[in-house]
Coordinates of C-alpha atoms in Angstrom, one line a residue:
X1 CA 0.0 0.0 0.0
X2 CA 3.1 2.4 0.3
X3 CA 3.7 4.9 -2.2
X4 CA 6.9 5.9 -3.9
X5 CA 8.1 9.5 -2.7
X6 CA 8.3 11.6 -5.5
X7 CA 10.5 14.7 -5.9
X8 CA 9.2 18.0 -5.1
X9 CA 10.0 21.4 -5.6
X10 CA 8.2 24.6 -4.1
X11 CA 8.1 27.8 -6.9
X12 CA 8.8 31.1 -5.4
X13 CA 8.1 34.4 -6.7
X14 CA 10.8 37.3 -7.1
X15 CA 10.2 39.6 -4.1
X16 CA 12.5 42.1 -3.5
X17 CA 15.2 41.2 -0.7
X18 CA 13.9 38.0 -1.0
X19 CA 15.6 35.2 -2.9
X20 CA 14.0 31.3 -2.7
X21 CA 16.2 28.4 -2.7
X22 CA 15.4 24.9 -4.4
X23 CA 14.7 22.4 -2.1
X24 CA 15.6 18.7 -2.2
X25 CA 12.1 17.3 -0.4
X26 CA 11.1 13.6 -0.4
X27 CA 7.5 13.3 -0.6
X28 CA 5.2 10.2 0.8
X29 CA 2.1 10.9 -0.5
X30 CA 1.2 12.0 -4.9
X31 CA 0.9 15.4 -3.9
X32 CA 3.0 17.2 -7.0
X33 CA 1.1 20.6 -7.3
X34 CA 3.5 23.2 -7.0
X35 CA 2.6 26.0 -4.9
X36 CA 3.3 29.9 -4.1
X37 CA 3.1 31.1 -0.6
X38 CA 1.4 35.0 -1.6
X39 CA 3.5 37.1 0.8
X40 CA 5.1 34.6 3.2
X41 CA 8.6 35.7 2.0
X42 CA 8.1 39.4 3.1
X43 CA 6.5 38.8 5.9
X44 CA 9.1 36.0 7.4
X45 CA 12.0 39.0 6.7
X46 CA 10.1 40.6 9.2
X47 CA 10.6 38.1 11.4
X48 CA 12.7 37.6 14.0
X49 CA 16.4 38.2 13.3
X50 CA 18.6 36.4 15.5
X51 CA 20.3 33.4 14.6
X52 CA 23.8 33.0 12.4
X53 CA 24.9 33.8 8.8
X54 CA 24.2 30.4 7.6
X55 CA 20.4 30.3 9.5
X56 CA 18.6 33.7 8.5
X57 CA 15.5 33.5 11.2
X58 CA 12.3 34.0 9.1
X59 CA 13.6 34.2 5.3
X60 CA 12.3 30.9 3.8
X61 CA 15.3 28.6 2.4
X62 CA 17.5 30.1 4.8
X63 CA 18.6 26.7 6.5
X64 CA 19.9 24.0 4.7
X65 CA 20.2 20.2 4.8
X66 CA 18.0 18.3 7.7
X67 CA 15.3 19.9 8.7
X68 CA 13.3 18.1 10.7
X69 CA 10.1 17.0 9.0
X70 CA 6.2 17.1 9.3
X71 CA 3.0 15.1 8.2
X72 CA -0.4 16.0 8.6
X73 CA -4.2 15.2 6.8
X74 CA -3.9 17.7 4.0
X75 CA -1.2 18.8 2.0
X76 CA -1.2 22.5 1.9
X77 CA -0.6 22.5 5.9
X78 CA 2.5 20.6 5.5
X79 CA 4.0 22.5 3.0
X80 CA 3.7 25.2 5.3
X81 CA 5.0 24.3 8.3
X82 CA 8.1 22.8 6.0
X83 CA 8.8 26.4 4.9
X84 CA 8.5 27.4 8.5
X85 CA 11.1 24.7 9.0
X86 CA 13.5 25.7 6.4
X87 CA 13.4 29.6 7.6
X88 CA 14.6 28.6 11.2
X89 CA 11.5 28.0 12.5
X90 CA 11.2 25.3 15.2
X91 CA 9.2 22.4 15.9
X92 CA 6.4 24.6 17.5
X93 CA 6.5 27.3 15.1
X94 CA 5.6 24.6 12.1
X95 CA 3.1 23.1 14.0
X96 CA 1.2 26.4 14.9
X97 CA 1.4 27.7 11.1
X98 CA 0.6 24.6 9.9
X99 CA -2.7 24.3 12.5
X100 CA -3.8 28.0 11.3
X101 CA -3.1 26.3 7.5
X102 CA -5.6 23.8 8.3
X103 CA -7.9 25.9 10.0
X104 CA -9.1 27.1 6.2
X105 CA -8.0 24.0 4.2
X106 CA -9.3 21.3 6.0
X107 CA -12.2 22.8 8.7
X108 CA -14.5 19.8 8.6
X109 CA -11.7 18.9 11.5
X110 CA -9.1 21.9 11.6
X111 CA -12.1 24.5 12.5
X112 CA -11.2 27.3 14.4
X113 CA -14.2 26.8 17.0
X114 CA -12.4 23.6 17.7
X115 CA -10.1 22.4 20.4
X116 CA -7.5 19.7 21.1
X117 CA -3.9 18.7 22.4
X118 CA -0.4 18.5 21.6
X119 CA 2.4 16.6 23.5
X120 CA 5.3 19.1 23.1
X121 CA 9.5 17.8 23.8
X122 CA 11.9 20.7 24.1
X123 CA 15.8 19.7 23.4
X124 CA 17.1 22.4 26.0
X125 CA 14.4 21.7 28.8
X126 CA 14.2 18.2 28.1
X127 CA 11.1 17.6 29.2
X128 CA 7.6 15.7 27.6
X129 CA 4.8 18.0 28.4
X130 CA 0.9 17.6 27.7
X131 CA -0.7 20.9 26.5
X132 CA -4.5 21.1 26.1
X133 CA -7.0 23.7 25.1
X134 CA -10.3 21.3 24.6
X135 CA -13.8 22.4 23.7
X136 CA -14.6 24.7 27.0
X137 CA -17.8 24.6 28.6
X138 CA -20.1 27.7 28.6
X139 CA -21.0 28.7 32.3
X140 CA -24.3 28.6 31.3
X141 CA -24.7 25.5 28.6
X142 CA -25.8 26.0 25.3
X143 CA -25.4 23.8 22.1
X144 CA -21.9 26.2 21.1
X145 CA -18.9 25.1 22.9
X146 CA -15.8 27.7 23.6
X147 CA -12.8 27.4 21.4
X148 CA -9.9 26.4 22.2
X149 CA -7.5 25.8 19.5
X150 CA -6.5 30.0 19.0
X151 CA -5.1 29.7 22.4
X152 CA -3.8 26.9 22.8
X153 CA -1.5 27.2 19.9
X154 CA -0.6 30.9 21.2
X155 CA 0.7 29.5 24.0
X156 CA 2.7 27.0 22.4
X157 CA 4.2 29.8 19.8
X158 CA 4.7 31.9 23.3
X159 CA 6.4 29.0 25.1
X160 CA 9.0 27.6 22.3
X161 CA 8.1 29.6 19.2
X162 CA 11.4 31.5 17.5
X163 CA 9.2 33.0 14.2
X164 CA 7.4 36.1 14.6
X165 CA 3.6 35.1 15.6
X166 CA 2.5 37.3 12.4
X167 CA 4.4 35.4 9.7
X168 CA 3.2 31.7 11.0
X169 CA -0.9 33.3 10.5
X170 CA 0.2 34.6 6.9
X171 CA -0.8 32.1 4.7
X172 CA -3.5 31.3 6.2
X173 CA -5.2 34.2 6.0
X174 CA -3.6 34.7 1.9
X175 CA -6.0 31.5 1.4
X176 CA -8.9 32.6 2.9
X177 CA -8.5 35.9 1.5
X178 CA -8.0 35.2 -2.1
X179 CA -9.7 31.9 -2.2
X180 CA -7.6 28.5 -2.6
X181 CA -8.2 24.8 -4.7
X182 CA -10.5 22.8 -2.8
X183 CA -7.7 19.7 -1.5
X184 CA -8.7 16.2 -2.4
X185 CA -8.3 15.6 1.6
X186 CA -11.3 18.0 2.3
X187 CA -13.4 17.1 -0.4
X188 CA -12.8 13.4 0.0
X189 CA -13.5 14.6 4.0
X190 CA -16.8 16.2 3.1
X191 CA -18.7 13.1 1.1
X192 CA -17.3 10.2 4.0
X193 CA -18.9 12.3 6.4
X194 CA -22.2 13.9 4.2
X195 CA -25.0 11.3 6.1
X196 CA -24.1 13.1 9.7
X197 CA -23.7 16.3 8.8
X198 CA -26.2 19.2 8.0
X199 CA -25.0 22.2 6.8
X200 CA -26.6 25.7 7.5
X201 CA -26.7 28.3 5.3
X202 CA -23.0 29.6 5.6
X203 CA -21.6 26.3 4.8
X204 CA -23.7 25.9 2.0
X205 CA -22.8 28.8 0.1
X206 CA -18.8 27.9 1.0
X207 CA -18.9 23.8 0.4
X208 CA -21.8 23.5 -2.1
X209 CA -23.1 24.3 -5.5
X210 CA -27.0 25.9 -6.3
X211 CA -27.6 22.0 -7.4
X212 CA -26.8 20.8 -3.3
X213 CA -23.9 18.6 -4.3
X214 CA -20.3 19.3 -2.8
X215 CA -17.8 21.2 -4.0
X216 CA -15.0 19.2 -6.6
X217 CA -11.5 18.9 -5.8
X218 CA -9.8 21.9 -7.3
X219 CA -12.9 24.1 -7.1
X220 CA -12.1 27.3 -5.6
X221 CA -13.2 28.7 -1.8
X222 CA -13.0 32.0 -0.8
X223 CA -13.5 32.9 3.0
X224 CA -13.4 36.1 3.2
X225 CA -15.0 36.8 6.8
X226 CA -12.6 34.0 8.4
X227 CA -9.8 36.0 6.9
X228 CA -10.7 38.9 8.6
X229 CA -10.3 37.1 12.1
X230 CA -7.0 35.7 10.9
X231 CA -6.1 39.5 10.1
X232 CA -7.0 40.3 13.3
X233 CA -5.4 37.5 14.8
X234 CA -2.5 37.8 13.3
X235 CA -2.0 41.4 14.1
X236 CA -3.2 41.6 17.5
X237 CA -2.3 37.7 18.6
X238 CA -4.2 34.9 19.8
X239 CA -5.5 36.2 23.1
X240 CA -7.0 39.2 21.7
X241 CA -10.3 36.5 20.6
X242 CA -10.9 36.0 24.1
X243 CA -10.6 39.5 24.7
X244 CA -11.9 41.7 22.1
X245 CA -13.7 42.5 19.5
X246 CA -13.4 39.6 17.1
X247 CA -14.7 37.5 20.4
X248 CA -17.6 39.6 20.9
X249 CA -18.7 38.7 17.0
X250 CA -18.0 35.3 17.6
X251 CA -20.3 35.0 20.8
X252 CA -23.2 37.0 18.8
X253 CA -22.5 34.2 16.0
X254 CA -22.6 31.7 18.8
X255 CA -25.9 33.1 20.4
X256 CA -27.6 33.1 17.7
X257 CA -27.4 29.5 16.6
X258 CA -28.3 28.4 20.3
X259 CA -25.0 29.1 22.1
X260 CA -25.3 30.9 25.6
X261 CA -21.9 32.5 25.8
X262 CA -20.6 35.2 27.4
X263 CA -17.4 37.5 27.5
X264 CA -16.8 36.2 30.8
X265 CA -16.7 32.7 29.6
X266 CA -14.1 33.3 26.7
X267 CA -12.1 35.6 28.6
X268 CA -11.6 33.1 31.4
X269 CA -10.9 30.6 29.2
X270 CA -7.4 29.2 29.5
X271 CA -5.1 26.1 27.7
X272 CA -3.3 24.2 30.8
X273 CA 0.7 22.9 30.7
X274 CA 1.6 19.9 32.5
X275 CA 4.0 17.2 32.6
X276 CA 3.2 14.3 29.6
X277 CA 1.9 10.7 30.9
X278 CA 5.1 8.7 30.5
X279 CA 6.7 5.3 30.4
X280 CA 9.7 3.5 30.1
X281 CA 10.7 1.4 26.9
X282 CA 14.5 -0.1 27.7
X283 CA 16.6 3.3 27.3
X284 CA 13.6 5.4 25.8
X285 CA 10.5 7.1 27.3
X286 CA 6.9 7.5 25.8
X287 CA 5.2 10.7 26.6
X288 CA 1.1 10.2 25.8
X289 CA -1.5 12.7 26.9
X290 CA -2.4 12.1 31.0
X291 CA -5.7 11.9 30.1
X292 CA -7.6 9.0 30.6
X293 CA -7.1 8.5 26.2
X294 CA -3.6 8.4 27.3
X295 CA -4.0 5.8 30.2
X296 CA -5.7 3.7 27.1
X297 CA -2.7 4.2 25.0
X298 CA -0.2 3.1 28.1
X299 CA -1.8 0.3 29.0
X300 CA -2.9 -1.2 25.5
X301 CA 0.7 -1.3 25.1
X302 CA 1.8 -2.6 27.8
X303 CA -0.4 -5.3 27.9
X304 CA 1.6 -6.5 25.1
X305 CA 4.8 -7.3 26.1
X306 CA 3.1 -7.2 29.9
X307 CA 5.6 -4.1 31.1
X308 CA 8.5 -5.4 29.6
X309 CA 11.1 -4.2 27.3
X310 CA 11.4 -5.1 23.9
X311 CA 13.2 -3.0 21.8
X312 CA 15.4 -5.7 20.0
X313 CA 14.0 -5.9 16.7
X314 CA 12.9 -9.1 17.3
X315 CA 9.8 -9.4 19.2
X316 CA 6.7 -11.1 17.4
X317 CA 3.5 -9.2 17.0
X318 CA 1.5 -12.1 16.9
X319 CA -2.4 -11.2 15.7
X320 CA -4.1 -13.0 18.3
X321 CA -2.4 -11.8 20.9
X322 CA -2.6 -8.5 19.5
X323 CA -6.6 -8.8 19.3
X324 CA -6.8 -9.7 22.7
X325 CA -5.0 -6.7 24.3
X326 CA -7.3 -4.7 22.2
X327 CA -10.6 -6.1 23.0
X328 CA -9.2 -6.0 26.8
X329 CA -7.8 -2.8 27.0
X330 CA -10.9 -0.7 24.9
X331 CA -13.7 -2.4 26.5
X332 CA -14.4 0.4 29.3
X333 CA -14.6 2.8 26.4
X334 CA -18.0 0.7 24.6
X335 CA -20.1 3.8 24.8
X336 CA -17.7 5.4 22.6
X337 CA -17.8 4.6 18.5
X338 CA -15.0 2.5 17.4
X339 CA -14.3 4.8 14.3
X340 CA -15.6 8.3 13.7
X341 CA -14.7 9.7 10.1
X342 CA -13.5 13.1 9.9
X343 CA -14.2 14.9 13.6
X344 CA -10.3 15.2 14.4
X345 CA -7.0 15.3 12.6
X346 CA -3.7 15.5 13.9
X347 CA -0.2 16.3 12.5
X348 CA 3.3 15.9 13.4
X349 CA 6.4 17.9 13.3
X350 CA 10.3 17.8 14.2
X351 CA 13.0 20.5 13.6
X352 CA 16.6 20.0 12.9
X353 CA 17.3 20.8 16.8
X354 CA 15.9 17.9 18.2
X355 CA 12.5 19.7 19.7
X356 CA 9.0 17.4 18.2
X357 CA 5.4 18.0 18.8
X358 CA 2.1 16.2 18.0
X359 CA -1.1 17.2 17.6
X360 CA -4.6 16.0 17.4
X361 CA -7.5 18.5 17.5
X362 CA -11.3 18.3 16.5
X363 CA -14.7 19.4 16.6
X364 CA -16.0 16.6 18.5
X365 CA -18.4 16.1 15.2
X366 CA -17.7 16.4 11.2
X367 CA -17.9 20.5 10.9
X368 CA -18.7 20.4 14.6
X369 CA -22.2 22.0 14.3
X370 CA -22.6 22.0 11.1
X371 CA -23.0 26.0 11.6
X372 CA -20.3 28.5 10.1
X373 CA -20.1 32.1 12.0
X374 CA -22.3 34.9 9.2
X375 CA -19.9 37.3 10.6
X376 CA -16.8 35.4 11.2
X377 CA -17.1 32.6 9.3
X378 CA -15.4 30.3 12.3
X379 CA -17.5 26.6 11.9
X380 CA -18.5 26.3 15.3
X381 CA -18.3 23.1 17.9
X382 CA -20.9 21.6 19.5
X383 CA -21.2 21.4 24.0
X384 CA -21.9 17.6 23.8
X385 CA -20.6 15.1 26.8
X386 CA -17.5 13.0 26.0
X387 CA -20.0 10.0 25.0
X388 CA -21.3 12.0 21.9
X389 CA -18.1 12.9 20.6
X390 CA -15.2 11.6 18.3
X391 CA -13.3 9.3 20.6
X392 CA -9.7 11.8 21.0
X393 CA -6.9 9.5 20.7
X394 CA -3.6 11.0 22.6
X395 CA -0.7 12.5 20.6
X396 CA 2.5 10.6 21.7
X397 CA 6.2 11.4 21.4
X398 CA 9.1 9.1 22.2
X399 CA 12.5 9.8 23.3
X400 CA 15.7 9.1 24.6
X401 CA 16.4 11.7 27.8
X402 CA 19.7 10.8 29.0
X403 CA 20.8 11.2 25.0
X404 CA 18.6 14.1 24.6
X405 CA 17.5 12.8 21.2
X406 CA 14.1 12.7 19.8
X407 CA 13.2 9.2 18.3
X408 CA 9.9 8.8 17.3
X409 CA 6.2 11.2 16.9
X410 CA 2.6 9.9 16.0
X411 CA -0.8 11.3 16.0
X412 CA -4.0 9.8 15.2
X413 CA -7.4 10.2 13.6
X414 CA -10.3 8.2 13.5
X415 CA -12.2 7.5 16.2
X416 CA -11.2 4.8 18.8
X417 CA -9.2 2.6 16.6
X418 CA -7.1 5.5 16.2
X419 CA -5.0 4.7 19.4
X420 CA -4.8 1.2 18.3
X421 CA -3.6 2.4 14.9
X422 CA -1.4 4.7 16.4
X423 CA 0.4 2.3 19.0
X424 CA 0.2 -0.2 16.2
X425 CA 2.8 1.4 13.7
X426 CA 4.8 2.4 16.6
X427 CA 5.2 -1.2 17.7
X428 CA 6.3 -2.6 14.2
X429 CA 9.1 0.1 14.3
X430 CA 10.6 -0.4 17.0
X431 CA 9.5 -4.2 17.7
X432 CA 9.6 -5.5 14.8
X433 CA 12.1 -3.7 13.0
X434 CA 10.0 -2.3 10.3
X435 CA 10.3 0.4 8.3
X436 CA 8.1 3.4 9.1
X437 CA 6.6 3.0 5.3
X438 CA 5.5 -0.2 5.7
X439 CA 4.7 0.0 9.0
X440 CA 1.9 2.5 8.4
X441 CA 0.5 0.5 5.7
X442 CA 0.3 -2.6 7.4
X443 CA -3.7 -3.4 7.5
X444 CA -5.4 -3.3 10.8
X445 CA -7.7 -5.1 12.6
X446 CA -10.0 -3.4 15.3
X447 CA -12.6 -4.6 18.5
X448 CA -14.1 -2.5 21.2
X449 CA -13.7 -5.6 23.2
X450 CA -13.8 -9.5 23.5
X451 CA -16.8 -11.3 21.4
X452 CA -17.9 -7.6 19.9
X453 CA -17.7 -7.7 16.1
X454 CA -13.9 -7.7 15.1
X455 CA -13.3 -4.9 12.1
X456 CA -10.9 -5.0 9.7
X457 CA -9.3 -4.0 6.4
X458 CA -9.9 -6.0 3.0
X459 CA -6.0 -6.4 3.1
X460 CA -6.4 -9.1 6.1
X461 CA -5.7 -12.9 4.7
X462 CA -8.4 -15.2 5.2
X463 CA -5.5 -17.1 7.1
X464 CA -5.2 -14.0 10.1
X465 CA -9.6 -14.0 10.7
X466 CA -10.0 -17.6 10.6
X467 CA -8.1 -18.6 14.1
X468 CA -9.8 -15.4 15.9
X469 CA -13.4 -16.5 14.2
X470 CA -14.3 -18.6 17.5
X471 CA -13.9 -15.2 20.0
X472 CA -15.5 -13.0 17.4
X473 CA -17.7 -14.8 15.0
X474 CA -18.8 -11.4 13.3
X475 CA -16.1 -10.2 11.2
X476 CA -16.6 -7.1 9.5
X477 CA -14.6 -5.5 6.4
X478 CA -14.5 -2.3 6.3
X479 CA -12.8 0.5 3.5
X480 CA -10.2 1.8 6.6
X481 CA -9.3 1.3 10.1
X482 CA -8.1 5.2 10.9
X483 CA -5.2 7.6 9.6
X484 CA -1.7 8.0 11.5
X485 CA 1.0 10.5 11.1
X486 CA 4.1 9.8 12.4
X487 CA 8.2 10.7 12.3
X488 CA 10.3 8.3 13.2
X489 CA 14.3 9.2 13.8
X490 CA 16.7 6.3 13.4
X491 CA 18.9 6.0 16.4
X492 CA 17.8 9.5 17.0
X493 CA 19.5 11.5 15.2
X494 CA 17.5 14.3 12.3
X495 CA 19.6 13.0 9.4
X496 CA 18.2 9.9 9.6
X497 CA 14.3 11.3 9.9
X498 CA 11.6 9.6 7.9
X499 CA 8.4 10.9 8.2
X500 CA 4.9 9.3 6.6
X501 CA 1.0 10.4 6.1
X502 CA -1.2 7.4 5.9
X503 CA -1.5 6.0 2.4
X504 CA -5.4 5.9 3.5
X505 CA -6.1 9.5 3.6
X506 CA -4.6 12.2 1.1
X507 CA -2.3 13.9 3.5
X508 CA 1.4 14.8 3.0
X509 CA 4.3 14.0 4.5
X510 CA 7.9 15.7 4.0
X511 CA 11.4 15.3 4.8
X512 CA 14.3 17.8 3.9
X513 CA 17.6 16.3 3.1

């Protein structure tokens, strides 16, 4: 199921002062379109300007060789965040300008009214921490929950963010300004997801045609009142939402489509740092979100290779010992869907200094509501209890601390089989000694727990369902069993960086050499 990479180039135009550099990129997924970043190369010389002859801070191209890498769900966010890479950016600046990327490319999950959490490793603290911003809770209820991803991804800029704030928002707001090709990720996104969601006017105009089908691939969508709250945003920063105007005409969007909220409710609304769920894998540690998701991911694992190491290359995988640990560890989460399609996305990036972060944010639904802002165009998510939502797999990181090197980053989408699909690639790298590639396209099988119907992929044998037929005598096949992003790091070290987007979705990955 693996693709070939393919080469790829990025086209600059001539700005004055500004001179683009080719790029030698690996590419994991067909994504060949070329593509011109309006702006981004004046606006990242106004960024910040420390750093060495040889690494220009904010002028794209500036650093050469290694990078670092990124993957994500849709291929115009990646590209970004790359470009963020190769002007000096680091881990957390890619991963804030590729969010705000997604944010207008891909908002049946990237909305702005959405929330989520990242599992962040800086090189120099050398530390795995857990930062969340989810959905907030009105004060007084309402359908119209309190967003949370502006914040949160201002506070990881403020934290470990070297790029000027202003030029990580630019492209965002070019695309919703002047209007940008419809990605085969969000159309594709859009028609998995059409039976469960119900679009109100706004999202009509932007998603369908005058004949109610959805918007083609390549067709072009103009946002024009989101861009103004990314103009906003990116002038004034990501706390001025909570605090001014541009929050005030996002609660009166709220209000009106049956949200009670108040400016009490965003202003006291705050993302929370804390130290990353973690355990020991011989010399390495896993960070995972110390949420109860992330207690899930821990333990599923574990219950594996019952708490011991096994990072020799050599350990078997067998498949009914692997459906077992799933059916036992997921079983307390049967209230939950096994697979939602579309509600979250996540993304991964690394720079060349060491410093990772994954990501995994939603709208707890497919366009949350199914209501876009009239005035500022932000898709809005719903208040719902956990037990109505898209199950939110944890983000995960893996490194070595005495070593200081960053080894490994995956983030998941797809309901709860997404933290089985998630620990699952994991486990053939480093277990079994596979290569990330073919890791990530291994085909999955999935239960909520033991005798509940067993799901998998049409890329099963006959010869794997037939000794696991007795425990679970409904078998199901089903088109795909999640989407993973990962990096993986050989031995560590950012030369040897692969990163992948699952062959399932239409994502990219990318990898500067």
């Amino acid at each position: 199921m693996a693709k070939e990479d393919i080469s790829m180039r990025f086209i600059k135009r001539s700005i004055p002062l500004f001179k683009g550099k080719t790029k030698n990129t690996s590419v994991a997924r067909q994504w060949a379109k070329k593509t011109t970043l309006l702006f981004a190369g004046s606006l990242l010389l106004l960024a910040a300007c420390e750093g060495t002859p040889d690494k220009q801070v904010g002028a794209i191209d500036s650093v050469e060789g290694p990078l670092g890498g990124a993957a994500s769900d849709e291929p115009r966010a990646t590209l970004i965040a790359q470009d963020i890479l190769s002007a000096g950016g680091t881990a957390a600046d890619a991963a804030t300008a590729l969010y705000f990327t997604l944010a207008v490319t891909y908002p049946v999950a990237g909305a702005l009214g959405g929330g989520g959490e990242c599992i962040v490793y800086n090189n120099e603290k050398n530390e795995l921490e857990n930062l969340k911003f989810p959905i907030g809770v009105p004060a007084a209820g309402g359908e119209i929950g309190i967003p949370g991803n502006i914040r949160g991804f201002a506070a990881l800029h403020a934290r470990y963010g070297r790029v000027a704030w202003s030029a990580l928002l630019s492209s965002a707001e070019t695309y919703a300004n002047f209007g940008e090709s419809l990605s085969r990720a969000q159309h594709m996104a859009m028609v998995a997801s059409s039976a469960n969601v119900r679009f109100n006017s706004r999202l009509e105009e932007l998603y369908k045609t005058k004949d109610g089908r959805f918007r083609q691939e390549g067709e072009k969508v103009q946002q024009v009142r989101l861009a103004s709250v990314l103009t906003t945003l990116r002038s004034n920063g990501g706390a001025h939402f909570y605090g001014g105007n541009v929050g005030k005409s996002f609660i009166e969007d709220a209000n009106s489509a049956g949200g009670k909220l108040t400016n009490s409710d965003l202003i006291n609304y705050r993302p929370t740092w804390s130290k990353a769920l973690t355990f020991d894998v011989d010399s390495n540690v896993v960070g995972v979100s110390d949420s109860p998701y992330g207690v899930l991911f821990r333990d599923f694992w574990q219950a594996l290779f019952e708490g011991k190491g096994f990072l020799h290359f050599s350990t078997d995988l067998p498949v009914e010992k692997l459906v077992k640990a799933t059916g036992q560890s997921f079983q307390k989460f049967q209230t939950h869907s096994p697979f939602d399609v579309s509600a979250t996305t996540s993304f991964v990036t690394a720079d060349n200094e060491g410093n990772a972060v994954s990501c995994v944010v939603g709208l707890k639904k497919p366009f949350g509501t199914g209501k876009a802002g009239n005035i500022t165009g932000i898709v809005m998510a719903p208040n719902v209890s956990a037990e109505k939502s898209a199950f939110p797999s944890t983000p995960l990181l893996m490194v070595n601390k005495p070593n200081k090197d960053f080894y490994y980053a995956s983030a998941a989408s797809g309901g709860a089989v997404a933290t089985f699909a998630s620990a699952y690639t994991a486990l053939q790298v480093f277990a079994e000694g596979k290569t990330l590639e073919s890791a990530i396209g291994a085909p999955r099988m999935f239960t909520m727990a033991p005798g509940t119907p067993l799901l998998y992929e049409k890329e099963v044998s006959a010869a794997e369902l037939k000794p696991l037929a007795a425990q679970h005598p409904v078998q199901i096949e089903v088109n795909r069993l999640a989407s993973v992003n990962a990096i993986f790091c050989l031995n560590g070290k950012v030369p040897n960086c692969q990163s992948r987007s699952d062959p399932r979705g239409y994502g990219l990955s990318m990898i500067q050499k």
